XYZ file of C-alpha atoms in Angstrom:
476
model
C 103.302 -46.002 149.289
C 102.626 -42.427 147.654
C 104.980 -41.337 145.193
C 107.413 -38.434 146.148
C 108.608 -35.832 144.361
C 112.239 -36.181 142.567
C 113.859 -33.356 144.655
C 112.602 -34.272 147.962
C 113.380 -37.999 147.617
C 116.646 -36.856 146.768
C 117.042 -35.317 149.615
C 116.116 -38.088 152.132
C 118.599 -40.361 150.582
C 120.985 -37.929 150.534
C 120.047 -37.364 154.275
C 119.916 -41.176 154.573
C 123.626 -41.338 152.906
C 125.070 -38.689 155.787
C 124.031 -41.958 158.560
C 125.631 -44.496 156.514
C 122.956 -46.651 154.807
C 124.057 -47.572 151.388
C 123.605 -50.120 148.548
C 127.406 -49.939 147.942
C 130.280 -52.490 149.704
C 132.806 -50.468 148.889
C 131.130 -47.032 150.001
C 129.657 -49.082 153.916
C 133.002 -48.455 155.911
C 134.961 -45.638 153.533
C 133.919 -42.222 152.073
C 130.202 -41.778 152.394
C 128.465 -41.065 148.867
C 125.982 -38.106 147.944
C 123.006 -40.536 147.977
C 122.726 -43.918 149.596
C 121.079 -45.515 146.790
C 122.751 -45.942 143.033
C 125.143 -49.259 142.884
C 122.948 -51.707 143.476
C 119.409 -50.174 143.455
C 117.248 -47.582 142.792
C 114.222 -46.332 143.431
C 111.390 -46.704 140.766
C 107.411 -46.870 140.008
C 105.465 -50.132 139.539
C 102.148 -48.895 138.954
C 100.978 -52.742 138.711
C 103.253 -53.896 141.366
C 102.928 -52.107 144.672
C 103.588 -48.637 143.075
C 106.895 -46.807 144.738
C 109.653 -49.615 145.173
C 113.417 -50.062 144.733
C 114.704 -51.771 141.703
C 118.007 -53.134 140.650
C 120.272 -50.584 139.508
C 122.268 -53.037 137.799
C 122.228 -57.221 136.997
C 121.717 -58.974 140.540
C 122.731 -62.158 141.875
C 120.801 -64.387 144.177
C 121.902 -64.025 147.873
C 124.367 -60.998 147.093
C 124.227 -58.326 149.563
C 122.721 -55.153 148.448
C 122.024 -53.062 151.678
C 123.276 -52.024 154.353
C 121.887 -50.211 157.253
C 123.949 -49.285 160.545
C 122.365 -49.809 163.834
C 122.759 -45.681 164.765
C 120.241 -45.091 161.556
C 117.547 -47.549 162.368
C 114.274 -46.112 164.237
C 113.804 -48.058 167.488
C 112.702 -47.423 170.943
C 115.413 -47.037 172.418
C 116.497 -44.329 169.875
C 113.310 -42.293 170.646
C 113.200 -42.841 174.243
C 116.386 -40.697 174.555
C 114.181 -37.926 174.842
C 114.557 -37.013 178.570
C 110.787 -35.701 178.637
C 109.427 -38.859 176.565
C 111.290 -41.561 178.567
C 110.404 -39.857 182.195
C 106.277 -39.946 180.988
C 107.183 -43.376 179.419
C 108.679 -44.991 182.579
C 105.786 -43.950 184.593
C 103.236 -46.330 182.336
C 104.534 -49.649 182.832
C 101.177 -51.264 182.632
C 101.332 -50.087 178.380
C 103.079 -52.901 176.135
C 106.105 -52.102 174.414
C 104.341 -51.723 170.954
C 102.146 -49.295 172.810
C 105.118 -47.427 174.107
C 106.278 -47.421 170.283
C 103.017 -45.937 169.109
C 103.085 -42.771 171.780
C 106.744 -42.840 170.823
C 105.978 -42.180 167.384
C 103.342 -39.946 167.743
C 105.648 -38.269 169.978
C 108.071 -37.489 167.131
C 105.512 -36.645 164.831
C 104.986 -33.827 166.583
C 108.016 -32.025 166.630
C 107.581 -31.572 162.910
C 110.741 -30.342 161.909
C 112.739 -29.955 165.052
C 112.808 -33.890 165.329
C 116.142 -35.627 163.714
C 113.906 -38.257 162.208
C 111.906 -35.263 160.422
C 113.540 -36.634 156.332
C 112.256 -40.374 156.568
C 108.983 -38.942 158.776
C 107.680 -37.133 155.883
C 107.773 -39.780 153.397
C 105.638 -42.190 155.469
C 102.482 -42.800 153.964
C 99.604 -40.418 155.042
C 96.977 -43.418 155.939
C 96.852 -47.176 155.210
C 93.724 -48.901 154.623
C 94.688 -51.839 157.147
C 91.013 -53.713 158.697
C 91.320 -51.721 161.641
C 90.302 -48.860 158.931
C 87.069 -50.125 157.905
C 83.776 -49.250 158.552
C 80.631 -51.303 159.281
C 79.335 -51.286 155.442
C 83.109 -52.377 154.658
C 83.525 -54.865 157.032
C 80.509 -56.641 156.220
C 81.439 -56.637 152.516
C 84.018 -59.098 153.225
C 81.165 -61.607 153.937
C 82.891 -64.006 155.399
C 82.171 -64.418 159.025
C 86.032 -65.278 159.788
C 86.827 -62.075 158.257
C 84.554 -60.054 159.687
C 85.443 -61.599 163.015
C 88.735 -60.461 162.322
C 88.031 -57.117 161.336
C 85.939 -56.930 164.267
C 88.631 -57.610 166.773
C 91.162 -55.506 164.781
C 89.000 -52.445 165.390
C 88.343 -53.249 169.165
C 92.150 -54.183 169.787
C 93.237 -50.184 168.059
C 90.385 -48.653 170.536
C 91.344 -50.207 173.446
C 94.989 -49.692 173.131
C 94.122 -45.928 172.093
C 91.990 -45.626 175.450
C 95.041 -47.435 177.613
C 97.710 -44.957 176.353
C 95.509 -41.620 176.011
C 96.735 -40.855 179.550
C 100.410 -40.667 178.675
C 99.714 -38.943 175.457
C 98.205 -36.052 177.517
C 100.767 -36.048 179.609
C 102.976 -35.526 176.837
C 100.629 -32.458 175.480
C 100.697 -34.017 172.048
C 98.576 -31.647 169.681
C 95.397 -32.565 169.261
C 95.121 -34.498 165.678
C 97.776 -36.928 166.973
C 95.805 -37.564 170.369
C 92.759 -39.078 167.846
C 91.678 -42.529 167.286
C 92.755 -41.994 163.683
C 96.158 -40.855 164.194
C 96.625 -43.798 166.757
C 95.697 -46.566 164.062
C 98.198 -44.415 162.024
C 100.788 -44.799 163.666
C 100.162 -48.274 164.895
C 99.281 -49.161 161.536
C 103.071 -47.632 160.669
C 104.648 -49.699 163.373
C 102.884 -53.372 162.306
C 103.405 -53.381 158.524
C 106.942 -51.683 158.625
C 109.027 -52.633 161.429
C 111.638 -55.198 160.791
C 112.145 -57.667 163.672
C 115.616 -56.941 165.736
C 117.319 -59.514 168.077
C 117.039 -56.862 171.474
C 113.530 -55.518 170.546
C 110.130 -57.273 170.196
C 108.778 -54.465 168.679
C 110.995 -54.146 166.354
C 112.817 -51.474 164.113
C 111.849 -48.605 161.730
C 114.453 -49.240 159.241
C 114.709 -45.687 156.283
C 115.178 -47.140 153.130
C 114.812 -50.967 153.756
C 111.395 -50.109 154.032
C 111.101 -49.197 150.587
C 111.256 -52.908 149.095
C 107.949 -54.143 148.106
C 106.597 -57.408 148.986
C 106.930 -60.864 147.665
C 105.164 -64.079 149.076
C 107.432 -66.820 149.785
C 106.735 -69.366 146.932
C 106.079 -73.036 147.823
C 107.505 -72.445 151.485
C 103.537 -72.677 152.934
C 103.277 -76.524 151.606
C 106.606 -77.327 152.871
C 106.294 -75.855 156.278
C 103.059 -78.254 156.129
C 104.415 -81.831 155.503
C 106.955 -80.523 158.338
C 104.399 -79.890 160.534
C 102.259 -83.299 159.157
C 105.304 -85.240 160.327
C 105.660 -83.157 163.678
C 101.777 -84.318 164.162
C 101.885 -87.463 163.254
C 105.201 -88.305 165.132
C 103.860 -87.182 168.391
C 101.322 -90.083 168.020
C 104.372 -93.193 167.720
C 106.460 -94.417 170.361
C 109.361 -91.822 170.793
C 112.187 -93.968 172.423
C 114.982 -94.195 169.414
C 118.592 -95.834 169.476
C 119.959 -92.777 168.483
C 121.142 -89.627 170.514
C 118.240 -87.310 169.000
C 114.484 -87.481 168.992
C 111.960 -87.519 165.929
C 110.833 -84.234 167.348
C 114.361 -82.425 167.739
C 115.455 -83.309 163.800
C 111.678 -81.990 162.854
C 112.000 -78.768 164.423
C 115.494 -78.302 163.062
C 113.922 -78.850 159.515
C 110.875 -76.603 160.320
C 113.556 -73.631 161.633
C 115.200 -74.580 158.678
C 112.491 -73.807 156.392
C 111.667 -70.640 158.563
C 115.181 -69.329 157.387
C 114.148 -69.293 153.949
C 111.381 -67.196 154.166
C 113.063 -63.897 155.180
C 116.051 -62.163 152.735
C 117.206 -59.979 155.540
C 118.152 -59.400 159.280
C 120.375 -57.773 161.274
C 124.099 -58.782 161.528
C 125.932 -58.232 164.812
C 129.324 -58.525 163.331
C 128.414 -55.777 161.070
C 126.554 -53.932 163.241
C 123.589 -53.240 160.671
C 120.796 -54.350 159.213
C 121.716 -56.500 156.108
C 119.368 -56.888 153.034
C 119.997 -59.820 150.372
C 118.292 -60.131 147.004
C 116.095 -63.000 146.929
C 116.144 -63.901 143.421
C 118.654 -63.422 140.137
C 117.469 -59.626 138.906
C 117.795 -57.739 135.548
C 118.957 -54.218 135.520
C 115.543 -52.229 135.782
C 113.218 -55.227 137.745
C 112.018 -54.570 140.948
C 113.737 -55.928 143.804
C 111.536 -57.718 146.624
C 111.442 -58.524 149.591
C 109.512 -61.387 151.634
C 108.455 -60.373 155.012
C 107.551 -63.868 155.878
C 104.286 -66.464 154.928
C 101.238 -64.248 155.239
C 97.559 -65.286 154.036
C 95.314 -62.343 151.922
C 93.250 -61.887 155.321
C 96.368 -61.560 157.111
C 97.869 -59.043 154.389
C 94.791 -57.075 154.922
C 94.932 -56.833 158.587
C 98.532 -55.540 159.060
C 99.620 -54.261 155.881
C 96.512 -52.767 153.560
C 97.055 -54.849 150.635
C 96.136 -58.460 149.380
C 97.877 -60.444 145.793
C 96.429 -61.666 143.473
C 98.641 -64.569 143.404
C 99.179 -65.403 147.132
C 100.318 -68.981 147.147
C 100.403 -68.688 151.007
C 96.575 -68.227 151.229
C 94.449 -70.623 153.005
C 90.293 -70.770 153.415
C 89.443 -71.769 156.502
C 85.456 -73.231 156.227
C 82.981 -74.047 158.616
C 82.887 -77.954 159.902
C 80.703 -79.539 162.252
C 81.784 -79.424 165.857
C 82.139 -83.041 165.751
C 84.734 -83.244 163.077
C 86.907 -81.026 165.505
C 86.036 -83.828 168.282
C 86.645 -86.873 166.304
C 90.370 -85.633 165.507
C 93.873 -84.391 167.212
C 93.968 -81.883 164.230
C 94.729 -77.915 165.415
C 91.712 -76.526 163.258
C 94.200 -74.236 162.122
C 95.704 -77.100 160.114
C 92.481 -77.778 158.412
C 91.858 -75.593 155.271
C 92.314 -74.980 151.617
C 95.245 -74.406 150.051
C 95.439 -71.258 147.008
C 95.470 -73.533 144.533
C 91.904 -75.383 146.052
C 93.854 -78.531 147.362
C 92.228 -79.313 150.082
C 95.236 -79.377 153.435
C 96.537 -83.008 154.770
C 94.977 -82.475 158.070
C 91.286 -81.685 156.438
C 91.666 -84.482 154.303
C 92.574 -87.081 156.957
C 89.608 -85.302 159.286
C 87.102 -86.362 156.378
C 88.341 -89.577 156.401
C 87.406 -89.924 160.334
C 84.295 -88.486 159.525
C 80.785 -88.721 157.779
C 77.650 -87.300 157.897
C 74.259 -87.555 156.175
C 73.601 -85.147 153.433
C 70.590 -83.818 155.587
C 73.677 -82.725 158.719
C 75.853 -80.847 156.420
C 76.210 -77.168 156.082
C 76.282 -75.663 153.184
C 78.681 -72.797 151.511
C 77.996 -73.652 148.150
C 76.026 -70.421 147.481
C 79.777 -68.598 147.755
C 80.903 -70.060 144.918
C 77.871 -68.833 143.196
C 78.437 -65.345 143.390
C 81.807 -65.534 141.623
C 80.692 -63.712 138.446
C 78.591 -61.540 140.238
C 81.477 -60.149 142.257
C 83.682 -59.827 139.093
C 81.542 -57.069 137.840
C 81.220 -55.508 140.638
C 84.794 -54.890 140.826
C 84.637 -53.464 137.123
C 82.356 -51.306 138.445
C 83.981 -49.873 141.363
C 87.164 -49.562 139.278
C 84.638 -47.102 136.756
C 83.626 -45.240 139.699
C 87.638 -44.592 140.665
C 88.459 -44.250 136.931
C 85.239 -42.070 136.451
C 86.806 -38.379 134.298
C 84.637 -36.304 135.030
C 81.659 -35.353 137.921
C 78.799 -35.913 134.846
C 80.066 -39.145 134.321
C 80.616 -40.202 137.983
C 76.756 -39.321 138.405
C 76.093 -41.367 135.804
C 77.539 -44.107 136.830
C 76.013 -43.875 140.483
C 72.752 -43.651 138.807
C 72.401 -47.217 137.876
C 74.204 -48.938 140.269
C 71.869 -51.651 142.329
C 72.037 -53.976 145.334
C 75.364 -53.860 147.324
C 76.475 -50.304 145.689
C 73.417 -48.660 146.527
C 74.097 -49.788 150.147
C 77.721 -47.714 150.081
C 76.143 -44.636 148.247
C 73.693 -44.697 151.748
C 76.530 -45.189 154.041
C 78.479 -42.500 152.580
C 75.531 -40.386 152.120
C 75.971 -39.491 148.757
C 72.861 -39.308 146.258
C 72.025 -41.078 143.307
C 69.552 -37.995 141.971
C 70.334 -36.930 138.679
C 69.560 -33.238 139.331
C 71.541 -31.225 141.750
C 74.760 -29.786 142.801
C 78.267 -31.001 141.527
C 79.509 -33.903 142.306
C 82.612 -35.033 143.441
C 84.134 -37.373 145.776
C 85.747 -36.272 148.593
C 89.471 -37.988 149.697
C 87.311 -39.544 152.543
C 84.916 -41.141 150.035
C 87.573 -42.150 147.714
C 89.431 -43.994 150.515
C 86.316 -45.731 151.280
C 85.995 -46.949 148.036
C 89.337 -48.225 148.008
C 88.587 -50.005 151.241
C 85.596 -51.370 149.480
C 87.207 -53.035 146.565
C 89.776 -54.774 148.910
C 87.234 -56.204 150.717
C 85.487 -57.487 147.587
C 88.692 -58.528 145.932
C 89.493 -60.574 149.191
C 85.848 -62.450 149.483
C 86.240 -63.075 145.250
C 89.703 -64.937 146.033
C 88.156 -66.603 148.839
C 84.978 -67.772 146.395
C 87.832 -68.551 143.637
C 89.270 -70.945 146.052
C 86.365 -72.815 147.321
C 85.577 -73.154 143.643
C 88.634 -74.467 143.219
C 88.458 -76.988 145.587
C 85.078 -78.196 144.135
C 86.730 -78.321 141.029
C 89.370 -80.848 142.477
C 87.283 -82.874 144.433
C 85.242 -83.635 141.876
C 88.048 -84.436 138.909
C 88.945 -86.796 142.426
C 85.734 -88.481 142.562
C 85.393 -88.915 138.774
C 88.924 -90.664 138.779
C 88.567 -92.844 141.472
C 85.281 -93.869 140.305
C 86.170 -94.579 136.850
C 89.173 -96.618 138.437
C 86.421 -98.632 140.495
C 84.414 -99.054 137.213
C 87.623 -100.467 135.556
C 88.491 -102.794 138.221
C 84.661 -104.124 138.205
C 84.387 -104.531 134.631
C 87.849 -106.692 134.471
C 86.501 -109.240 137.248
């Protein structure tokens, strides 16, 4: 998120204050303070750490309740529908989802700038998000990987066609004509996927001002867990399920699995309350930022609905490309089959290689991925030059010698590499571009990491069991 200015962020969370959200027990239900924010956090800059967050304003326990956001204050359709003129143009689309709806919604109150009640926590939304829908053709084929170019592909064709669907409605509406783009759509779905917080009476979800200023935290250990449930879900469905006692295999599973689903959220909304309740998920320090885990998500999946990836994400997975007949000669989901962060191969792909061989000649290769490791590291200390670059002498400079893959973005963003001419400097599209760029190489070098990894593993595997074998022959 961009950083605000002091004055104006005081002012949202003095606005948010006036509706009741605080970070104080004793301040939910009594006398509302000057600004919401204070007892328990405050908000800070990580520059390393997902920039504008909320720290803890003071020492933290684990599990303690430290905000608290009334129903009336959350963002939701309902909310925004009161609008007589919205809801009558709304309620004559039925045929547009209800995320859909949220989107024109949104737009919708974009547009009256200032007249709309939601106008404080509006204006500190970020300006753009650099989510796959985003990219362009040069940046989605820098992620390499056919999966994620897949992806990216059907992230951009999903935005379009929802744009086209609910362009009708929108004109109805007379919105102005920026927020009837393509751009301002994926804005403002883009707003709606990586900040609503899931709510019991809406699928769609809430806009929630101030919870949505915790950073993000993957879940730690959770993805493994959720596996061996899931292993024993598999593998249970394959034994006889008639048991002396009153509950299946199955039913005791799925209460573990929902069980370890509860862990991986530190928030939700609390009837009894009647607000949206946020817990810290770890002990904090006074001055450490305070996180929040949205739930198990894998780099690719970052990328697609939020705009960022971590560099330590021990929820990511690398799916790779099998023969078709290792999908036939198994009752493994191929979603189950992949590599875990650390390059541990998944239970599922390990038991499918055990049902399966194939002479060397058959197998498809990926190892030139794990090749271009180091070559991918410096480009990345490149493109962080270019961003870093002082002044426009220097930036030409440093266009000047790039080669390969960089000289492909300098021709899809038309800029020159000559060392005579005008000025230059990169424009905020450019420099968004860029940024675009180096997630999608930071992404595919993760991916590579991985895979090598895995090799890594595999072979410290082979070399054990084989110097086991040797043992055991040489003792005979």
């Amino acid at each position: 998120m961009e950083e605000a200015e002091p004055e104006t962020l005081e002012g949202f969370l003095a606005w948010a204050a006036e509706l009741g959200i605080s970070d104080s027990l004793h301040n939910f239900q009594s006398q509302k303070p000057r600004i919401c924010l204070g007892n328990s956090l405050v908000v800070s800059f990580f520059p390393d750490a997902g920039g504008r967050g909320l720290g803890a304003a003071r020492d933290l326990r684990k599990g303690e309740l430290i905000l608290r956001v009334p129903k009336s204050a959350l963002l939701t359709r309902d909310s925004l529908l009161k609008d007589g003129i919205l809801s009558s143009a709304a309620n004559g689309h039925r045929c547009l989802s209800p995320t859909q709806i949220m989107t024109v919604c949104l737009l919708y109150e974009m547009g009256k700038g200032k007249n709309s009640f939601w106008y404080p926590y509006l204006k500190h939304l970020p300006r753009s998000y650099e989510i796959l829908a985003t990219f362009s053709e040069f940046e989605k084929q820098a992620l390499q990987v056919d999966d994620a170019v897949w992806t990216t592909e059907k992230a951009i064709s999903k935005a379009e066609t929802e744009w086209k669907q609910a362009t009708l409605l929108m004109q109805e509406l007379k919105l102005k004509p920026r927020l009837l783009s393509l751009r301002a759509w994926i804005w403002a779905s883009a707003t709606i996927s990586s900040r609503t917080l899931h709510i019991p009476w809406d699928e769609v979800g809430c806009l929630c001002p101030v919870g949505d200023l915790f950073n993000y935290a993957a879940p730690g250990g959770e993805s493994k867990d959720i596996e061996n449930v899931e292993n024993l879900m598999h593998s249970s469905s394959l034994q006889d399920d008639s048991l002396s006692s009153g509950h299946s295999t199955d039913s005791l599973l799925v209460e573990r699995y929902d069980a370890q689903l509860q862990r991986l959220t530190d928030g939700g909304y609390d009837d009894d309350i009647g607000a949206y309740c946020f817990y810290a998920r770890n002990n904090y320090k006074k001055g450490e930022q305070v996180l929040l885990s949205y739930g198990t998500y894998t780099n690719l999946e970052l990328l697609e609905h939020y705009g960022f990836l971590l560099n330590k994400n021990p929820n990511d997975k690398v799916f790779i490309p099998l023969e078709p007949s290792m999908y036939s000669c198994n009752s493994w989901p191929k979603e189950s089959m992949y590599i875990h962060q650390d390059g541990q191969p998944s239970f599922a792909l390990l038991s499918a290689l055990r049902l399966w061989t194939t002479p060397q000649s058959q197998r498809r290769s990926i190892g030139h991925l794990a090749y271009s490791v180091e070559g991918d590291s410096l480009l990345l200390f490149t493109i962080d030059e270019i961003q870093n670059a002082g002044n426009p002498m220097e930036l030409r400079k440093l266009l000047c010698q790039l080669e390969s893959e960089a000289c492909a973005f300098l021709e899809a963003n038309s800029l020159q590499k000559e060392e005579n001419g005008g000025e230059l400097v990169l424009s905020r599209k450019t420099k968004r571009s860029i940024e675009r760029w180096k997630l999608a190489v930071e992404w595919r070098l993760r991916y590579k990491k991985i895979l090598v990894d895995c090799i890594s593993y595999c072979s410290e595997t082979i070399n054990y069991l084989s110097s086991q074998n040797f043992s055991t022959v040489r003792t005979k």
